Amino acid sequence: MKPADELEARYIAAHPRSREHFAARAESTPGGVAKGAYFYRPYPLTMERGAGAYLFDVDGNRYADFANHHTGQILGHGHPAVLASVRAQLQRGIAVGAPMGHEKELCEELRSRVASLERVRLCNSGTEATLHAIRLARGFTGRNRIAKFEGCYHGSHDAVEISVSPPIEAAGPAERPLPHPQALGMSAGAVADTLVLPLGDLDAADRLIGEHAADLACVLLEPRAGVLDLPADFIRGVRQSATRHRVLMIFDEIVSFRLARGGAQSVYGIEPDLTTFGKIVGGGFPVGAFGGRADIMDRYDPAAGSGIGQSGTFASHPVTVAAGLAMLRALTPAAFERLNELGDRLASGLRQALTDCPVPATALNAGSAFAIHFLPEPPRDYRSSLAADKRWTQPLFLGLLERGFFLGHTLQMCALSTPTTPEMVDALVDAVAGALRDPAVRAAATGG
Ligand SMILES: Cc1ncc(COP(=O)(O)O)c(C=O)c1O
């Protein structure tokens, strides 16, 4: 067997039942995965169960979970308060086509945490949250175009899945990026209606916002752009630019709400006009939420007949609301402090371990979310991330699975949960060092 194949061969030998599941699924769902994000080579693990900070696959292997359901399971798996709340709700009713009282508590919980939230609406996903916030911004301002930053992901609807990871030859000049659809099949009109701004370049972004202000409904910004370290001045500058040009500012806190009790906006000291949420707000169930200024949100008041609306069969789902309430209530300031300290400890340990990598590599964290990059410095934006030596991503991911650690398979969207211990964090650092020394990992990365 060629050394380059050894790592995958070991993976296949250790995961025969996952392989059977994959093959069986492939008959009914394209690529053997029920959603794209599940896929990695040679085939994804099928998990049997999750408990606390651990996942168990169908082949009987245990993993410390450092992905936590795309960062959403901030309390880990099977948190007693979430389970109790969900069980109680299941007894009351799964979905009854009417409010059940506790949605007010979830909205209040969000409002009590985030100063800019005067009103809140609930939906089913982060994608829906950005969709509705953008539509609301358009309806409120009467303007059609929207602005977003290159390299930033805000969900999978046509208005925002633009210039997320464009081919560089189609991306246009750095200070004036061109909109590029992420996938075939997207509306050309949506692409034309999206102004793409350069991330991190405040002067250029401000200039573009100013030039297009008469047509622009909103500027959408995710404060950590995944797990990047955007300068606070940039984030505050975008807020000021939007205000100066009378364009609404939508802050996407779908991931960054795990940074602090009041979200990233409390850390940077800004007040967006609208904010979108998802992930941790649903306690592990499908969720989206958005809200902000009362004068904007109150256009939804059905009695006012403004022509602006939002609903959905499963929006404000009672079980989601019960789970989300339990999750948020468990997230005390002390819980955030501990998680963020663990995130710092992990990132600095990883940076040290990654010095042994034969190619330049580094790690960074945004509180309890973290990412590994095969670059000498963390990327500043999408374009600087393109220099990464991506050959190392899958071998390191597989090497960590072998050592009992489950990360996001891109090594970009990884996150801690409250049951994670400092010992587990240090063990992950050791595992990274061990994997990087493993000849099979090195051979897989370098092709031989
Ligand atoms: C910043 C950001 N916005 C929006 C979304 C979309 O959320 P969802 O996957 O719940 O539709 C995601 C998902 O990862 C995200 O990371």
Coordinates of C-alpha atoms and ligand atoms in Angstrom, one line a residue:
M1 CA 0.0 0.0 0.0
K2 CA 1.3 3.4 -0.9
P3 CA 2.0 5.5 2.2
A4 CA -0.3 8.3 0.9
D5 CA -3.2 5.8 1.1
E6 CA -2.4 4.5 4.5
L7 CA -4.3 7.1 6.5
E8 CA -7.6 6.5 4.6
A9 CA -7.0 2.8 4.7
R10 CA -6.8 2.9 8.5
Y11 CA -9.9 5.1 8.6
I12 CA -11.8 2.6 6.5
A13 CA -10.6 -0.3 8.6
A14 CA -11.7 1.4 11.8
H15 CA -15.2 2.4 10.5
P16 CA -16.8 -0.5 8.6
R17 CA -20.3 0.2 9.8
S18 CA -20.1 3.9 8.9
R19 CA -19.1 2.7 5.5
E20 CA -22.1 0.5 5.2
H21 CA -24.4 3.4 6.3
F22 CA -22.8 5.6 3.7
A23 CA -23.2 3.0 0.9
A24 CA -26.8 2.4 1.9
R25 CA -27.6 6.2 2.1
A26 CA -26.0 6.7 -1.3
E27 CA -29.0 4.8 -2.9
S28 CA -31.5 7.3 -1.6
T29 CA -29.6 10.6 -1.2
P30 CA -27.1 12.2 -3.5
G31 CA -23.5 11.6 -2.5
G32 CA -24.6 9.5 0.5
V33 CA -25.3 12.6 2.6
A34 CA -28.6 14.1 3.5
K35 CA -27.0 17.6 3.5
G36 CA -23.8 18.9 1.9
A37 CA -22.0 19.9 5.1
Y38 CA -21.9 16.3 6.2
F39 CA -19.6 15.2 3.4
Y40 CA -15.9 14.5 3.7
R41 CA -13.6 11.9 2.2
P42 CA -13.4 8.9 2.2
Y43 CA -17.0 8.9 3.8
P44 CA -18.5 10.5 6.8
L45 CA -18.9 8.9 10.2
T46 CA -22.4 7.9 11.2
M47 CA -22.9 8.7 14.8
E48 CA -24.8 6.5 17.3
R49 CA -25.3 9.1 20.0
G50 CA -23.9 12.1 21.8
A51 CA -23.5 12.6 25.5
G52 CA -22.0 15.6 27.2
A53 CA -18.8 16.5 25.4
Y54 CA -18.6 13.2 23.5
L55 CA -19.9 11.6 20.4
F56 CA -20.0 7.8 19.8
D57 CA -20.0 6.4 16.2
V58 CA -21.7 3.3 15.0
D59 CA -18.4 1.4 15.1
G60 CA -18.1 1.9 18.8
N61 CA -15.5 4.7 18.7
R62 CA -15.7 7.7 21.1
Y63 CA -14.7 11.2 20.1
A64 CA -14.3 14.4 22.2
D65 CA -16.6 16.7 20.2
F66 CA -14.9 19.9 19.2
A67 CA -17.4 20.8 16.4
N68 CA -20.6 20.7 18.5
H69 CA -23.1 20.6 15.7
H70 CA -21.7 23.4 13.5
T71 CA -21.0 25.4 16.8
G72 CA -24.7 25.2 17.9
Q73 CA -24.5 22.7 20.7
I74 CA -22.8 25.1 23.2
L75 CA -24.0 23.0 26.2
G76 CA -22.8 19.7 24.6
H77 CA -25.2 16.8 24.1
G78 CA -28.1 15.9 26.4
H79 CA -27.8 18.8 28.8
P80 CA -30.2 17.9 31.7
A81 CA -31.9 21.3 31.6
V82 CA -32.6 21.2 27.9
L83 CA -33.8 17.6 28.1
A84 CA -36.1 18.4 31.0
S85 CA -37.5 21.5 29.2
V86 CA -38.1 19.5 26.0
R87 CA -39.7 16.6 27.8
A88 CA -42.1 18.9 29.6
Q89 CA -43.0 20.6 26.3
L90 CA -43.6 17.3 24.6
Q91 CA -46.1 16.5 27.2
R92 CA -47.9 19.8 26.7
G93 CA -47.9 19.5 22.9
I94 CA -45.4 19.4 20.0
A95 CA -47.0 21.9 17.8
V96 CA -50.5 23.3 18.2
G97 CA -50.9 26.0 15.7
A98 CA -51.2 28.7 18.3
P99 CA -48.8 30.4 20.8
M100 CA -48.3 28.5 24.0
G101 CA -47.0 31.3 26.2
H102 CA -43.3 30.5 26.5
E103 CA -42.3 32.1 23.2
K104 CA -42.7 35.4 25.0
E105 CA -40.1 34.2 27.5
L106 CA -37.6 33.4 24.7
C107 CA -38.2 36.8 23.1
E108 CA -37.7 38.4 26.5
E109 CA -34.6 36.4 27.2
L110 CA -33.1 37.7 24.0
R111 CA -34.1 41.2 24.7
S112 CA -32.7 41.1 28.2
R113 CA -29.4 40.1 26.7
V114 CA -29.1 42.3 23.6
A115 CA -29.6 46.0 24.1
S116 CA -30.5 46.7 20.5
L117 CA -33.4 44.3 20.4
E118 CA -36.6 46.2 21.0
R119 CA -38.7 43.5 19.2
V120 CA -38.0 39.9 18.1
R121 CA -39.5 37.4 15.6
L122 CA -38.8 33.7 15.5
C123 CA -38.2 31.5 12.5
N124 CA -36.6 28.1 11.6
S125 CA -33.0 28.7 10.6
G126 CA -30.2 31.3 10.3
T127 CA -30.9 31.3 6.6
E128 CA -34.5 32.3 7.3
A129 CA -33.4 35.0 9.8
T130 CA -31.2 36.7 7.2
L131 CA -33.8 36.3 4.5
H132 CA -36.5 38.0 6.6
A133 CA -34.2 40.7 8.0
I134 CA -33.2 41.6 4.4
R135 CA -36.7 41.6 3.1
L136 CA -37.8 43.7 6.1
A137 CA -35.0 46.2 5.3
R138 CA -36.1 46.4 1.7
G139 CA -39.7 46.9 2.7
F140 CA -38.9 49.5 5.3
T141 CA -36.5 51.5 3.2
G142 CA -38.2 51.0 -0.2
R143 CA -34.8 50.3 -1.6
N144 CA -33.8 47.1 -3.5
R145 CA -30.1 46.4 -3.3
I146 CA -28.2 45.0 -0.4
A147 CA -24.6 45.0 0.6
K148 CA -22.6 42.2 2.1
F149 CA -18.9 41.5 2.6
E150 CA -16.8 39.2 0.4
G151 CA -16.1 35.8 2.1
C152 CA -18.9 36.0 4.6
Y153 CA -21.6 33.4 4.8
H154 CA -25.1 34.3 5.9
G155 CA -27.1 31.3 4.9
S156 CA -28.2 29.6 1.7
H157 CA -30.8 31.9 0.1
D158 CA -30.1 33.7 -3.2
A159 CA -29.6 37.2 -1.7
V160 CA -26.7 36.2 0.4
E161 CA -24.9 33.2 -1.0
I162 CA -22.9 35.5 -3.2
S163 CA -19.1 36.0 -3.2
V164 CA -18.8 33.6 -0.2
S165 CA -15.8 31.8 -1.8
P166 CA -15.6 33.1 -5.4
P167 CA -13.0 31.9 -7.8
I168 CA -10.4 34.6 -7.6
E169 CA -10.4 35.1 -11.4
A170 CA -14.1 36.0 -11.1
A171 CA -13.8 38.1 -7.9
G172 CA -12.9 41.4 -9.4
P173 CA -10.5 44.0 -7.8
A174 CA -9.9 43.7 -4.1
E175 CA -11.3 47.2 -3.3
R176 CA -14.3 46.7 -5.6
P177 CA -15.2 43.0 -5.6
L178 CA -17.7 41.7 -8.2
P179 CA -20.7 39.7 -7.0
H180 CA -20.3 36.0 -7.8
P181 CA -23.0 33.3 -7.2
Q182 CA -21.9 30.5 -4.9
A183 CA -23.7 27.9 -6.9
L184 CA -25.4 27.2 -10.2
G185 CA -29.1 27.8 -10.2
M186 CA -29.1 31.1 -8.3
S187 CA -31.1 34.0 -9.6
A188 CA -29.1 36.4 -11.8
G189 CA -31.3 39.2 -10.4
A190 CA -30.2 38.4 -6.9
V191 CA -26.6 38.5 -7.9
A192 CA -27.1 41.9 -9.6
D193 CA -28.9 43.2 -6.6
T194 CA -26.0 42.5 -4.3
L195 CA -23.2 44.9 -3.7
V196 CA -20.1 43.1 -2.5
L197 CA -17.8 45.0 -0.1
P198 CA -14.2 44.3 0.8
L199 CA -13.8 42.9 4.3
G200 CA -11.4 44.8 6.5
D201 CA -11.0 47.8 4.1
L202 CA -13.1 50.4 5.7
D203 CA -12.3 53.2 3.3
A204 CA -13.2 51.2 0.3
A205 CA -16.3 49.8 1.9
D206 CA -17.5 53.3 3.0
R207 CA -16.8 54.6 -0.5
L208 CA -19.0 51.8 -2.1
I209 CA -21.8 52.2 0.5
G210 CA -21.8 55.9 -0.3
E211 CA -21.8 55.5 -4.0
H212 CA -24.8 53.1 -3.9
A213 CA -26.6 54.5 -0.9
A214 CA -29.7 55.7 -2.8
D215 CA -30.4 52.1 -3.8
L216 CA -29.2 50.3 -0.7
A217 CA -31.6 48.8 1.8
C218 CA -29.0 47.4 4.2
V219 CA -25.4 46.4 4.9
L220 CA -25.0 42.9 6.3
L221 CA -22.0 42.1 8.5
E222 CA -21.0 39.1 10.6
P223 CA -18.7 40.5 13.3
R224 CA -16.2 37.6 13.3
A225 CA -16.7 36.6 9.7
G226 CA -16.5 32.9 10.7
V227 CA -13.6 33.0 13.2
L228 CA -11.6 35.9 11.7
D229 CA -10.2 38.6 13.9
L230 CA -11.7 41.7 12.4
P231 CA -10.4 45.0 13.9
A232 CA -13.0 46.6 16.3
D233 CA -12.4 49.9 14.4
F234 CA -13.5 48.2 11.2
I235 CA -16.8 46.9 12.7
R236 CA -17.5 50.2 14.4
G237 CA -16.6 52.0 11.2
V238 CA -19.1 50.0 9.1
R239 CA -21.8 50.8 11.7
Q240 CA -20.9 54.5 11.3
S241 CA -20.8 54.3 7.5
A242 CA -24.2 52.8 7.4
T243 CA -25.6 55.5 9.7
R244 CA -24.0 58.3 7.7
H245 CA -25.4 57.0 4.5
R246 CA -28.8 56.2 6.0
V247 CA -28.5 52.5 5.2
L248 CA -29.8 49.9 7.7
M249 CA -27.1 47.8 9.4
I250 CA -27.9 44.1 9.9
F251 CA -25.5 42.3 12.2
D252 CA -25.4 38.5 11.7
E253 CA -24.8 37.0 15.2
I254 CA -25.8 33.5 14.2
V255 CA -22.4 32.2 15.3
S256 CA -21.0 35.1 17.3
F257 CA -23.8 35.0 19.8
R258 CA -21.7 32.3 21.6
L259 CA -19.1 35.0 22.3
A260 CA -20.8 36.9 25.2
R261 CA -24.2 37.1 26.9
G262 CA -25.0 40.2 24.8
G263 CA -23.4 38.8 21.6
A264 CA -20.5 40.4 19.7
Q265 CA -22.3 43.7 19.6
S266 CA -21.9 44.0 23.4
V267 CA -18.2 43.3 23.0
Y268 CA -17.7 45.9 20.3
G269 CA -20.1 48.4 21.8
I270 CA -22.3 48.9 18.8
E271 CA -26.1 48.9 18.2
P272 CA -27.2 47.5 14.8
D273 CA -30.6 48.3 13.4
L274 CA -31.4 44.6 13.0
T275 CA -29.7 41.5 14.3
T276 CA -30.0 37.9 13.2
F277 CA -29.6 34.8 15.4
G278 CA -29.7 31.0 15.0
K279 CA -27.8 28.0 16.4
I280 CA -27.6 28.3 20.2
V281 CA -30.9 30.1 20.4
G282 CA -32.7 26.8 19.6
G283 CA -31.1 24.5 22.2
G284 CA -30.1 22.1 19.4
F285 CA -33.4 22.3 17.5
P286 CA -33.8 24.2 14.1
V287 CA -34.1 27.9 14.9
G288 CA -33.7 31.4 13.6
A289 CA -34.5 34.7 15.3
F290 CA -34.2 38.3 14.3
G291 CA -35.0 41.6 15.7
G292 CA -34.0 45.1 16.4
R293 CA -35.5 48.6 16.3
A294 CA -39.2 48.8 17.2
D295 CA -40.0 51.3 14.4
I296 CA -38.7 48.8 11.8
M297 CA -39.9 45.6 13.4
D298 CA -43.4 47.0 14.1
R299 CA -44.0 47.1 10.4
Y300 CA -44.8 43.4 11.0
D301 CA -47.8 44.2 13.1
P302 CA -50.5 42.5 11.1
A303 CA -53.1 45.0 12.4
A304 CA -51.1 47.9 11.0
G305 CA -51.4 46.6 7.4
S306 CA -48.0 47.8 6.2
G307 CA -47.8 45.1 3.6
I308 CA -44.7 43.6 5.3
G309 CA -45.0 40.1 6.7
Q310 CA -43.3 37.1 8.1
S311 CA -44.6 33.7 9.2
G312 CA -44.0 29.9 8.6
T313 CA -45.6 26.6 9.6
F314 CA -42.8 25.8 12.1
A315 CA -41.6 29.2 13.0
S316 CA -41.7 29.7 16.8
H317 CA -41.9 25.9 17.2
P318 CA -42.9 25.1 20.8
V319 CA -40.3 22.4 21.3
T320 CA -37.5 24.7 19.8
V321 CA -38.7 27.5 22.1
A322 CA -38.5 25.3 25.2
A323 CA -35.1 24.0 24.3
G324 CA -33.7 27.4 23.4
L325 CA -35.0 28.9 26.6
A326 CA -33.3 26.2 28.7
M327 CA -30.0 26.7 26.7
L328 CA -29.9 30.4 27.0
R329 CA -30.8 30.3 30.7
A330 CA -27.8 28.0 31.3
L331 CA -25.5 30.4 29.6
T332 CA -24.6 32.7 32.5
P333 CA -21.9 35.3 32.3
A334 CA -19.7 32.8 34.2
A335 CA -20.4 30.1 31.6
F336 CA -19.3 32.5 28.8
E337 CA -16.2 33.5 30.8
R338 CA -15.1 29.9 31.3
L339 CA -15.8 29.0 27.7
N340 CA -13.9 31.9 26.3
E341 CA -10.9 31.2 28.6
L342 CA -10.9 27.6 27.4
G343 CA -11.0 28.9 23.8
D344 CA -8.0 31.1 24.5
R345 CA -6.1 28.3 26.1
L346 CA -6.9 26.0 23.2
A347 CA -5.9 28.5 20.5
S348 CA -2.6 29.3 22.1
G349 CA -1.8 25.6 22.6
L350 CA -2.7 24.9 19.0
R351 CA -0.5 27.7 17.8
Q352 CA 2.4 26.1 19.7
A353 CA 1.6 22.5 18.4
L354 CA 1.3 23.8 14.8
T355 CA 4.8 25.1 14.8
D356 CA 5.8 21.4 14.2
C357 CA 3.8 21.3 11.0
P358 CA 6.1 21.1 8.0
V359 CA 4.1 24.0 6.3
P360 CA 3.2 27.2 8.1
A361 CA 0.1 26.8 10.2
T362 CA -1.7 28.7 12.9
A363 CA -4.9 28.8 14.9
L364 CA -7.2 31.5 16.1
N365 CA -10.3 31.7 18.3
A366 CA -13.3 33.9 18.7
G367 CA -14.1 33.1 22.3
S368 CA -15.1 29.4 22.2
A369 CA -15.1 29.1 18.4
F370 CA -11.8 28.3 16.7
A371 CA -10.2 27.5 13.4
I372 CA -6.9 26.1 12.1
H373 CA -5.3 27.6 9.1
F374 CA -2.4 26.3 7.1
L375 CA -1.0 29.8 6.8
P376 CA 1.8 31.7 8.6
E377 CA -0.7 34.2 10.0
P378 CA -4.5 34.0 10.4
P379 CA -6.2 35.2 7.3
R380 CA -7.5 38.8 7.3
D381 CA -10.2 38.1 4.7
Y382 CA -11.2 35.6 2.1
R383 CA -8.5 36.6 -0.4
S384 CA -5.7 36.1 2.2
S385 CA -7.1 32.7 3.1
L386 CA -6.6 31.5 -0.4
A387 CA -2.8 31.1 0.2
A388 CA -3.5 28.3 2.7
D389 CA -2.0 24.9 2.0
K390 CA -5.3 23.0 2.0
R391 CA -3.6 19.7 1.3
W392 CA -3.2 19.4 5.1
T393 CA -6.8 19.9 6.1
Q394 CA -8.2 16.4 5.5
P395 CA -5.2 14.5 6.7
L396 CA -5.1 16.4 10.0
F397 CA -8.8 16.0 10.4
L398 CA -8.5 12.2 9.9
G399 CA -5.5 12.0 12.1
L400 CA -7.5 13.7 14.9
L401 CA -10.4 11.3 14.4
E402 CA -8.0 8.4 14.9
R403 CA -6.9 10.0 18.2
G404 CA -10.5 10.5 19.3
F405 CA -11.2 14.1 18.4
F406 CA -14.1 15.2 16.2
L407 CA -13.6 18.7 14.7
G408 CA -15.4 20.4 11.8
H409 CA -14.0 18.7 8.8
T410 CA -12.8 22.0 7.2
L411 CA -11.1 22.7 10.6
Q412 CA -12.7 26.2 10.3
M413 CA -16.0 25.9 12.2
C414 CA -15.0 24.3 15.4
A415 CA -16.3 25.1 18.9
L416 CA -16.2 24.2 22.5
S417 CA -19.1 23.2 24.7
T418 CA -19.6 23.8 28.4
P419 CA -18.9 20.1 29.4
T420 CA -15.4 20.4 27.7
T421 CA -12.7 20.4 30.3
P422 CA -9.2 22.0 30.3
E423 CA -7.8 18.4 30.2
M424 CA -9.7 17.7 27.0
V425 CA -8.4 21.0 25.5
D426 CA -4.8 20.0 26.4
A427 CA -5.4 16.5 25.0
L428 CA -6.6 18.0 21.7
V429 CA -3.4 20.1 21.5
D430 CA -1.3 16.9 22.2
A431 CA -3.3 15.1 19.5
V432 CA -2.6 17.8 16.9
A433 CA 1.1 17.5 17.7
G434 CA 0.9 13.7 17.5
A435 CA -1.0 13.8 14.2
L436 CA 1.5 16.2 12.7
R437 CA 4.3 13.8 13.5
D438 CA 2.4 10.8 12.1
P439 CA 4.1 9.6 8.9
A440 CA 0.8 8.6 7.4
V441 CA -0.7 12.1 8.0
R442 CA 2.4 13.7 6.5
A443 CA 2.3 11.3 3.5
A444 CA -1.4 12.0 2.9
A445 CA -0.7 15.8 2.9
T446 CA 2.3 15.8 0.7
G447 CA 1.2 13.0 -1.7
G448 CA 3.8 10.6 -0.8
Ligands
LIG1 C1 -22.8 33.5 10.2 C2 -23.9 32.6 9.7 N1 -25.0 33.1 9.2 C3 -26.0 32.4 8.8 C4 -25.9 31.0 8.8 C5 -27.1 30.2 8.3 O1 -27.7 29.5 9.4 P1 -28.5 28.2 9.1 O2 -27.5 27.1 8.8 O3 -29.2 27.9 10.4 O4 -29.5 28.4 8.0 C6 -24.8 30.4 9.3 C7 -24.6 28.9 9.3 O5 -23.6 28.4 9.6 C8 -23.7 31.2 9.7 O6 -22.6 30.7 10.2

